[in-house]
Coordinates of C-alpha atoms and ligand atoms in Angstrom, one line a residue:
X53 CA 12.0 -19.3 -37.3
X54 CA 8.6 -17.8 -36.7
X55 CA 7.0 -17.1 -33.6
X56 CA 3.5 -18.8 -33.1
X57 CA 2.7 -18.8 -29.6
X58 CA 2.8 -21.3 -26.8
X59 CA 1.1 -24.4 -28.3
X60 CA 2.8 -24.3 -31.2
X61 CA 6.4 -24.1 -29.6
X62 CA 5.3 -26.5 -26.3
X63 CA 2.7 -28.7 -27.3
X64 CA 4.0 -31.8 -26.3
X65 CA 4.7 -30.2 -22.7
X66 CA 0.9 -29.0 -22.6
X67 CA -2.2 -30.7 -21.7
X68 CA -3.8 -29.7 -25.0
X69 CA -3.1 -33.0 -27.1
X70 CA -3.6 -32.0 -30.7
X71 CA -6.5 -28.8 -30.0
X72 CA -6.5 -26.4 -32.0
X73 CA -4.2 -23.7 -30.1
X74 CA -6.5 -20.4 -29.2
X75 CA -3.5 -18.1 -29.8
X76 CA -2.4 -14.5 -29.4
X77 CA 1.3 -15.3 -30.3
X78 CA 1.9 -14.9 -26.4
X79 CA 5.2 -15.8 -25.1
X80 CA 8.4 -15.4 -26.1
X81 CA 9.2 -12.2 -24.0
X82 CA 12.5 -10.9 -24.0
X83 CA 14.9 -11.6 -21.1
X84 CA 16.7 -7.9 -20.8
X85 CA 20.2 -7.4 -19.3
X86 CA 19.9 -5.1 -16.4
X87 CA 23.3 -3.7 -15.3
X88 CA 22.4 -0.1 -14.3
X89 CA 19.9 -1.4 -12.3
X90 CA 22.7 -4.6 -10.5
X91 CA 24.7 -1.0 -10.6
X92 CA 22.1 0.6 -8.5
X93 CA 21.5 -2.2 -6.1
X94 CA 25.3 -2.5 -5.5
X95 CA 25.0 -6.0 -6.9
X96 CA 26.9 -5.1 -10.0
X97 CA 30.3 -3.8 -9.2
X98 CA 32.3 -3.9 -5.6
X99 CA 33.2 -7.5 -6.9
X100 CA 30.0 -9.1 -6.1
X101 CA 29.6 -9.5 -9.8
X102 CA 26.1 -10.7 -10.1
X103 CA 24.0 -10.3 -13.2
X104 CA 20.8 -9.1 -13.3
X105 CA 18.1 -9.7 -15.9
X106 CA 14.5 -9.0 -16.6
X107 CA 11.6 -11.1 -18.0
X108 CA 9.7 -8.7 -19.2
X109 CA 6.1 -10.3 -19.1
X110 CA 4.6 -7.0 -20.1
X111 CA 4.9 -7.3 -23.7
X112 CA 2.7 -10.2 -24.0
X113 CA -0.4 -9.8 -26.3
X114 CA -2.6 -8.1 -23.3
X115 CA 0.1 -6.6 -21.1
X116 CA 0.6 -9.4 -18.8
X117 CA 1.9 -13.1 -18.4
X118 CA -1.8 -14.2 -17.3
X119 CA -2.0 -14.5 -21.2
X120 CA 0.6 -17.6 -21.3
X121 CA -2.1 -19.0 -18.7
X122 CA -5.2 -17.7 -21.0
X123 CA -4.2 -19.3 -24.6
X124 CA -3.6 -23.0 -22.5
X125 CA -7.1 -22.9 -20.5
X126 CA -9.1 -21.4 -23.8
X127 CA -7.8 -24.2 -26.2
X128 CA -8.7 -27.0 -23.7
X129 CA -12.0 -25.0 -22.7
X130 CA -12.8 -24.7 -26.6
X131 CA -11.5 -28.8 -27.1
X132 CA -14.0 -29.8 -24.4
X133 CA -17.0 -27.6 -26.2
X134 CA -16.6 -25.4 -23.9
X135 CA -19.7 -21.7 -24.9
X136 CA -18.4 -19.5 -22.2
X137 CA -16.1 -18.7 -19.5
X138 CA -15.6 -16.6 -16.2
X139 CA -13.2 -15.4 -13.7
X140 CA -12.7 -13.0 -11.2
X141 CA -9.8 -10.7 -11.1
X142 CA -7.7 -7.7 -10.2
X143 CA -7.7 -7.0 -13.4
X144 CA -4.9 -8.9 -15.8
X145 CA -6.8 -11.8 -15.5
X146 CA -10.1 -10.1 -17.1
X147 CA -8.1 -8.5 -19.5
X148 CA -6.8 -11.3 -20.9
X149 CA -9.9 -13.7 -20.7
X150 CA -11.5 -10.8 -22.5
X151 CA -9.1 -11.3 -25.3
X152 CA -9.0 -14.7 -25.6
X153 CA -12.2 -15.3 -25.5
X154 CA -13.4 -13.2 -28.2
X155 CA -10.5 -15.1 -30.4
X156 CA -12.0 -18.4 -29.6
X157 CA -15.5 -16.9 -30.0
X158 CA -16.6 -17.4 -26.5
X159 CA -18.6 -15.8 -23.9
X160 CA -16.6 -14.1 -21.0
X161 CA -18.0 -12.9 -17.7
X162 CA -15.7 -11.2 -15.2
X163 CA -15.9 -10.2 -12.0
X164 CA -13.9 -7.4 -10.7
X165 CA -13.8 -5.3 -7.3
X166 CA -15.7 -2.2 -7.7
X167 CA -13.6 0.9 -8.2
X168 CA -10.6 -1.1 -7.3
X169 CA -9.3 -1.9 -11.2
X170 CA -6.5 0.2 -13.1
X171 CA -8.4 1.8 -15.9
X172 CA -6.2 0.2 -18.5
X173 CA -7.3 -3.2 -17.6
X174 CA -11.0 -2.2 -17.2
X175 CA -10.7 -1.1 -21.1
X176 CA -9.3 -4.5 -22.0
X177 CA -12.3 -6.2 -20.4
X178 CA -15.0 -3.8 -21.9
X179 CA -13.4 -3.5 -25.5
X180 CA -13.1 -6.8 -26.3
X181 CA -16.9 -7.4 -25.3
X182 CA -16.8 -9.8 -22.3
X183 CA -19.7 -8.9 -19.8
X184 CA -17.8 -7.6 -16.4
X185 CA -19.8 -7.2 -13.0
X186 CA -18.6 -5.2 -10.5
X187 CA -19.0 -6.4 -7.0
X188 CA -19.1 -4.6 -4.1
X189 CA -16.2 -6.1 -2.6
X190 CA -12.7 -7.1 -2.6
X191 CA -11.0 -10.1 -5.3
X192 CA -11.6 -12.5 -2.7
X193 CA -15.7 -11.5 -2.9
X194 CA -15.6 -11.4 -6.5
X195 CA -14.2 -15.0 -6.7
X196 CA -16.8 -16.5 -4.1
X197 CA -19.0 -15.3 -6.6
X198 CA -17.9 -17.0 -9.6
X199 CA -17.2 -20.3 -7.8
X200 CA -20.9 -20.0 -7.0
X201 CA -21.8 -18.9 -10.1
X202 CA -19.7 -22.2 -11.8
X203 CA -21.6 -24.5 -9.4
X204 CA -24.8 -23.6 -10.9
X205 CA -24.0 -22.9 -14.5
X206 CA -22.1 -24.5 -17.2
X207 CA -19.7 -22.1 -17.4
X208 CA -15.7 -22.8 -17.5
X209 CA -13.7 -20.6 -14.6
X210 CA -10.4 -19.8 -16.1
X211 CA -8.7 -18.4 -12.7
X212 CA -5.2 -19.9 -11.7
X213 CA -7.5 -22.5 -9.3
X214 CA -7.9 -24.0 -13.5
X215 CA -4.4 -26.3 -13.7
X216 CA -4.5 -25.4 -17.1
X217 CA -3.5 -22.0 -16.7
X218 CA -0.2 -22.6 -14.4
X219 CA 0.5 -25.5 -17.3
X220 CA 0.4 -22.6 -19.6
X221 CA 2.4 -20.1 -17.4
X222 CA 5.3 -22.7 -16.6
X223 CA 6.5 -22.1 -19.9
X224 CA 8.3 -18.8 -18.9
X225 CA 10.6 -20.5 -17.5
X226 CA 11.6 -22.6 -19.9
X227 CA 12.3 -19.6 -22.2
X228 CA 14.6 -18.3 -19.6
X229 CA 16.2 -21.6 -19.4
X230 CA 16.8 -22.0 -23.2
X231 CA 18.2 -18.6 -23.1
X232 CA 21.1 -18.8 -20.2
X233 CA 21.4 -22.4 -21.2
X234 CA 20.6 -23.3 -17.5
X235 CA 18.6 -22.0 -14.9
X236 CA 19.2 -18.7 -12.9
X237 CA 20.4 -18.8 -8.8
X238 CA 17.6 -16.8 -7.7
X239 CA 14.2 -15.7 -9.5
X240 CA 12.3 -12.9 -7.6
X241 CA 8.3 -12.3 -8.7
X242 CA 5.2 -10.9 -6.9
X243 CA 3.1 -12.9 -5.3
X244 CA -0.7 -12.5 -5.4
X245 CA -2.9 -15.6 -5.9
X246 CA 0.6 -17.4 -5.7
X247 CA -0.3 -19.1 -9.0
X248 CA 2.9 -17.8 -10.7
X249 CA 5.8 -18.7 -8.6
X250 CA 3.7 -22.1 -8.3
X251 CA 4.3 -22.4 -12.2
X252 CA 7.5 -21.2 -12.8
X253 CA 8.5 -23.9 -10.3
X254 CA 6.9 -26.6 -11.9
X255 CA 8.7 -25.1 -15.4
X256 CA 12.4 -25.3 -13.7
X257 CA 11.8 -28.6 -12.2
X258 CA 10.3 -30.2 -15.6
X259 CA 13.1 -28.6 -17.8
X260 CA 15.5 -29.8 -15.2
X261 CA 14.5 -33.4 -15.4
X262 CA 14.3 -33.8 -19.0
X263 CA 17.8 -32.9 -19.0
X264 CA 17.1 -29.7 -20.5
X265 CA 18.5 -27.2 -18.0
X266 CA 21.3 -27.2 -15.1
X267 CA 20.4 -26.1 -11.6
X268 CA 17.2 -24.9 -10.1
X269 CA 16.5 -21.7 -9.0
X270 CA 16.0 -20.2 -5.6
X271 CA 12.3 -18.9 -6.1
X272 CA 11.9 -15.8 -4.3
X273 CA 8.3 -14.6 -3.5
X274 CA 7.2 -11.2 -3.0
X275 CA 3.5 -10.2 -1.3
X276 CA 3.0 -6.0 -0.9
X277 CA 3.3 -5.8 3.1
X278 CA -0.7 -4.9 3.3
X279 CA -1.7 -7.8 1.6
X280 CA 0.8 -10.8 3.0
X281 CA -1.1 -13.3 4.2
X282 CA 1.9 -16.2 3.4
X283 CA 3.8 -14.3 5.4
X284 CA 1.9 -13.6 8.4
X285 CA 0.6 -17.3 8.1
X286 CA -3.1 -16.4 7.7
X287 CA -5.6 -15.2 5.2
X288 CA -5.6 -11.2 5.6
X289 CA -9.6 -10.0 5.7
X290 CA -9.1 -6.4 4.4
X291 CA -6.0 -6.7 2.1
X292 CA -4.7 -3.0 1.1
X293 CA -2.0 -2.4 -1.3
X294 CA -1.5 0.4 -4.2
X295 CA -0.1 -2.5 -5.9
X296 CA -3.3 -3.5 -6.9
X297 CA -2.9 -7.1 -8.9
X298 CA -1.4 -8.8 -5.8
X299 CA -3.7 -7.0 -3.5
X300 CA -5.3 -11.0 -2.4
X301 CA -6.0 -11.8 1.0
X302 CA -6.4 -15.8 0.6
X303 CA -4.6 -17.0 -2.2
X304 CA -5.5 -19.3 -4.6
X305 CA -2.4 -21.6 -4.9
X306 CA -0.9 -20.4 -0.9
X307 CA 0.3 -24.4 -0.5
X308 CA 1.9 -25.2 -3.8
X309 CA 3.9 -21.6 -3.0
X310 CA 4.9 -22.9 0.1
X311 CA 6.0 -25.9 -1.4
X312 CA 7.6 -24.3 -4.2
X313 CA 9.3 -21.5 -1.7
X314 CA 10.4 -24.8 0.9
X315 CA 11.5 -27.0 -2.4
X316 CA 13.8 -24.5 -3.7
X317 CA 15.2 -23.2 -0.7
X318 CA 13.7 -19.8 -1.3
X319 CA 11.7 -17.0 0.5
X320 CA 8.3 -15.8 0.2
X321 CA 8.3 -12.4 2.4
X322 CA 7.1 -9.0 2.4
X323 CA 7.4 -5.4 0.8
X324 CA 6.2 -2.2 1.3
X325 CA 4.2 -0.2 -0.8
X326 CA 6.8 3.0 -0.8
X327 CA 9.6 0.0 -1.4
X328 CA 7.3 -1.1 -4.5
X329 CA 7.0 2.6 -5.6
X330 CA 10.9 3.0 -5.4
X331 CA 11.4 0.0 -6.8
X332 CA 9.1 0.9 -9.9
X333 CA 10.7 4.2 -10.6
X334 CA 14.5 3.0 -10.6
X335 CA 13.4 0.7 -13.1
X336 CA 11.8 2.5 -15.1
X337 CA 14.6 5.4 -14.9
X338 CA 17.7 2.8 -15.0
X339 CA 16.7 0.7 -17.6
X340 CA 13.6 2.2 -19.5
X341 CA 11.3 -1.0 -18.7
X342 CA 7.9 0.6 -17.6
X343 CA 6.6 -2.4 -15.5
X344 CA 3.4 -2.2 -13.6
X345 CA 3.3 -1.2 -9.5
X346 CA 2.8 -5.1 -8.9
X347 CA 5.6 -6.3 -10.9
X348 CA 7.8 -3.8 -9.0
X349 CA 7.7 -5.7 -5.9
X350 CA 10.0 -8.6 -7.6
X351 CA 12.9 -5.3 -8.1
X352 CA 12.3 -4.2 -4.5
X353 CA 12.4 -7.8 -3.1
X354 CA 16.1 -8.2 -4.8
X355 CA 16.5 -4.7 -3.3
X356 CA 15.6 -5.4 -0.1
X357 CA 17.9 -8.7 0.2
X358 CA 20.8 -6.9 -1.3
X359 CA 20.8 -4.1 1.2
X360 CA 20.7 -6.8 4.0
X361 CA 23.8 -9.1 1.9
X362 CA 21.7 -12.0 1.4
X363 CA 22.5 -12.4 -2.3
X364 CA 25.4 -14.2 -3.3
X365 CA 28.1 -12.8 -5.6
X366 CA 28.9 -14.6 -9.0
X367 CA 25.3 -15.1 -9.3
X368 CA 22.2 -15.1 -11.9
X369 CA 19.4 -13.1 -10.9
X370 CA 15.7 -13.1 -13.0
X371 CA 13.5 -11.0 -11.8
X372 CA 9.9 -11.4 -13.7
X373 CA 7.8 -8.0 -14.6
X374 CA 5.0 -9.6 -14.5
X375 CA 2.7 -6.6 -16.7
X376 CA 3.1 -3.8 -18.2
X377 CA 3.5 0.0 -16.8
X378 CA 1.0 1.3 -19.2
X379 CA -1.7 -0.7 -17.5
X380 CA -2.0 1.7 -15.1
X381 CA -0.3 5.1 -15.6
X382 CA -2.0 6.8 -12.8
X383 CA 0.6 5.3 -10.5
X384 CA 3.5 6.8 -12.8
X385 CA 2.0 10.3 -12.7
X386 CA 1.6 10.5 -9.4
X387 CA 5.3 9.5 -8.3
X388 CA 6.7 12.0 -10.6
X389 CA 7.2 15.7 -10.7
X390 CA 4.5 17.4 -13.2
X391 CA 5.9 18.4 -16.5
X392 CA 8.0 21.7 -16.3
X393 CA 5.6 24.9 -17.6
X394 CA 7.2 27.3 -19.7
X395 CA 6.2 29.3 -22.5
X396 CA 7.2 28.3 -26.2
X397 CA 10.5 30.3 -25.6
X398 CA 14.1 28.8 -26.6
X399 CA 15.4 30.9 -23.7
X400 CA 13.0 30.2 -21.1
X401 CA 13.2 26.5 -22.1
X402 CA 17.1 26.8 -21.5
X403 CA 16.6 28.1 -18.0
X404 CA 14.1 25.2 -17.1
X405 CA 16.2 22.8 -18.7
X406 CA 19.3 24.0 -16.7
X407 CA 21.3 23.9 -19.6
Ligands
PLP758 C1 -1.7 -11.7 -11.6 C2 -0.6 -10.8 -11.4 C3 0.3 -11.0 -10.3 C4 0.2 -12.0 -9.3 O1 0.4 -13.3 -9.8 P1 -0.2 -14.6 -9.0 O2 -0.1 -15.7 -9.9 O3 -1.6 -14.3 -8.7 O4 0.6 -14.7 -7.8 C5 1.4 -10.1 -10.2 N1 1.5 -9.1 -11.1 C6 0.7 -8.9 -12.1 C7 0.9 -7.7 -13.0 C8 -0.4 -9.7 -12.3 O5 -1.3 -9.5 -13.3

């Protein structure tokens, strides 16, 4: 059957009643079998037997998952008459209001950090013609301004503080459900504005009381260790992470995390950025998923606890990639040795090649 997005597969779980869907055929990501990398963590063999899989969020219509969040806010922003929307971001979340605005025919405004946005993201915004401000500032800044901004203007904000954008993004993890035929043990994701683990809870728990899915998940949170402020227990002024989508000092949906970490019986703790950078190379190496720096610190979390025996054997294990590696190569280049040099010589090729 085809694939036509989220509205068309989940309607009557969405708060869109019978809109119009604003759609870039979002969703449906694969869910990849990881066993190099359960190999790699010693989680695969040594009879601890647990599976490993990853939702690969990346290779949604902008990158990211924010776009499962995107087409849900734009169709009931467009239902209501909404002319124009805003946000401010890290970068995902201008990317994709970008896009779906200009399919709904909207106006977008974002507001970004200056000089503190991957280049690939920036390109989103610009190219698909929404008006982007840079602030002198960090994410938190930028969003004081657009709260102001909404006060004063009749302008929709489409940040995860909008419910219709975790409705949208809850529906991840029903596709996981539908494909293990119950929910996972343990689901490991970044945690930035904490509007993702809040949804993917919400999905589990809905699926799980209509009968649709066995088991909940233990929902384990990840923050980069310069930018933690769940885990330290108070907002962080000057957050500082390379990992620059969950680089939020005062997140957004901080209780409903909580709640979701405390419900489930998971963790929300902390990684560090060289973790995150090993973490995003194994991946890549192991299994050939290019995920972005962020999305990393869901592998290094399940790293982390597996090195300290805190995951149980016989056990499912998600682990969501939130965006896509190509978002911001710079990162990739600069954790790699440079390309070998030689001259156009089969010989001297040989000798690089060690062969
Ligand atoms: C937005 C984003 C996050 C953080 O998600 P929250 O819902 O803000 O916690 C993590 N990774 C990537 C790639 C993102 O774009």
């Amino acid at each position: 059957m085809a694939w036509n997005g989220l509205v068309d597969r989940y309607r009557d779980r969405l708060p869109v009643g019978d809109a119009p869907a604003v759609t870039l055929l979002e969703g449906n990501t694969p869910l990849i079998e990881a066993p190099r990398l359960a190999t790699a963590l010693g989680l695969g063999e040594d009879g601890l037997d647990v599976r490993v899989l990853l939702k690969y969020e990346g290779l949604n219509p902008t990158g990211s998952f924010k776009d499962r969040g995107m087409c849900v806010a734009m169709t009931v922003a467009v239902a209501r008459g909404a002319t124009a929307v805003i946000c401010a971001s890290t970068g995902n979340t201008s990317a994709a209001a970008a896009a779906y605005a200009a399919r709904a025919g909207l106006r977008a405004f974002v507001i970004v950090p200056e000089g503190n946005i991957a280049l690939g993201k920036l390109s989103q915004a610009v190219i698909h013609g929404a008006t982007v401000l840079a602030v002198d500032g960090n994410f938190d800044d930028a969003y004081r301004v657009v709260s102001g901004v909404a006060e004063l203007r009749d302008v929709t904000v489409v940040n995860s503080i909008n419910p219709d954008r975790l409705q949208g993004q809850k529906t991840a993890a029903f596709e996981i459900c539908e494909v293990l035929d119950a929910a996972p043990d343990y689901h490991f994701l970044p945690v930035g504005n904490a509007g993702n683990i809040s949804a993917y809870w919400m999905g589990y728990r809905e699926y799980n009381e209509a009968g649709f899915s066995a088991g909940l998940p233990r929902m384990m949170g990840f923050q980069a260790a310069g930018a933690a402020p769940i885990v330290e227990g108070h907002p962080v002024a000057d957050p500082s992470t390379l990992a620059s989508a969950i680089r939020i000092g005062n997140p957004v949906s901080w209780k409903k995390a909580e709640a979701a970490r405390d419900e489930s019986g998971g963790v929300i703790e902390a990684v560090t950025d060289d973790e995150i950078l090993e973490a995003y190379s194994l991946l890549a190496s192991s299994e050939g998923v290019f995920a972005e720096p962020a999305s990393a610190a869901s592998v290094a979390g399940l790293r982390k606890l597996a090195q300290e025996g805190r995951i149980d054997e016989k056990t499912t294990v998600v682990c969501t990639l939130t965006g896509h590696g190509l978002k911001d190569p710079d990162n990739a280049i600069a954790v790699c040795p440079a390309p070998l040099r030689v001259s156009a010589d089969v010989d001297k090729a040989l000798v690089a090649m060690g062969l």
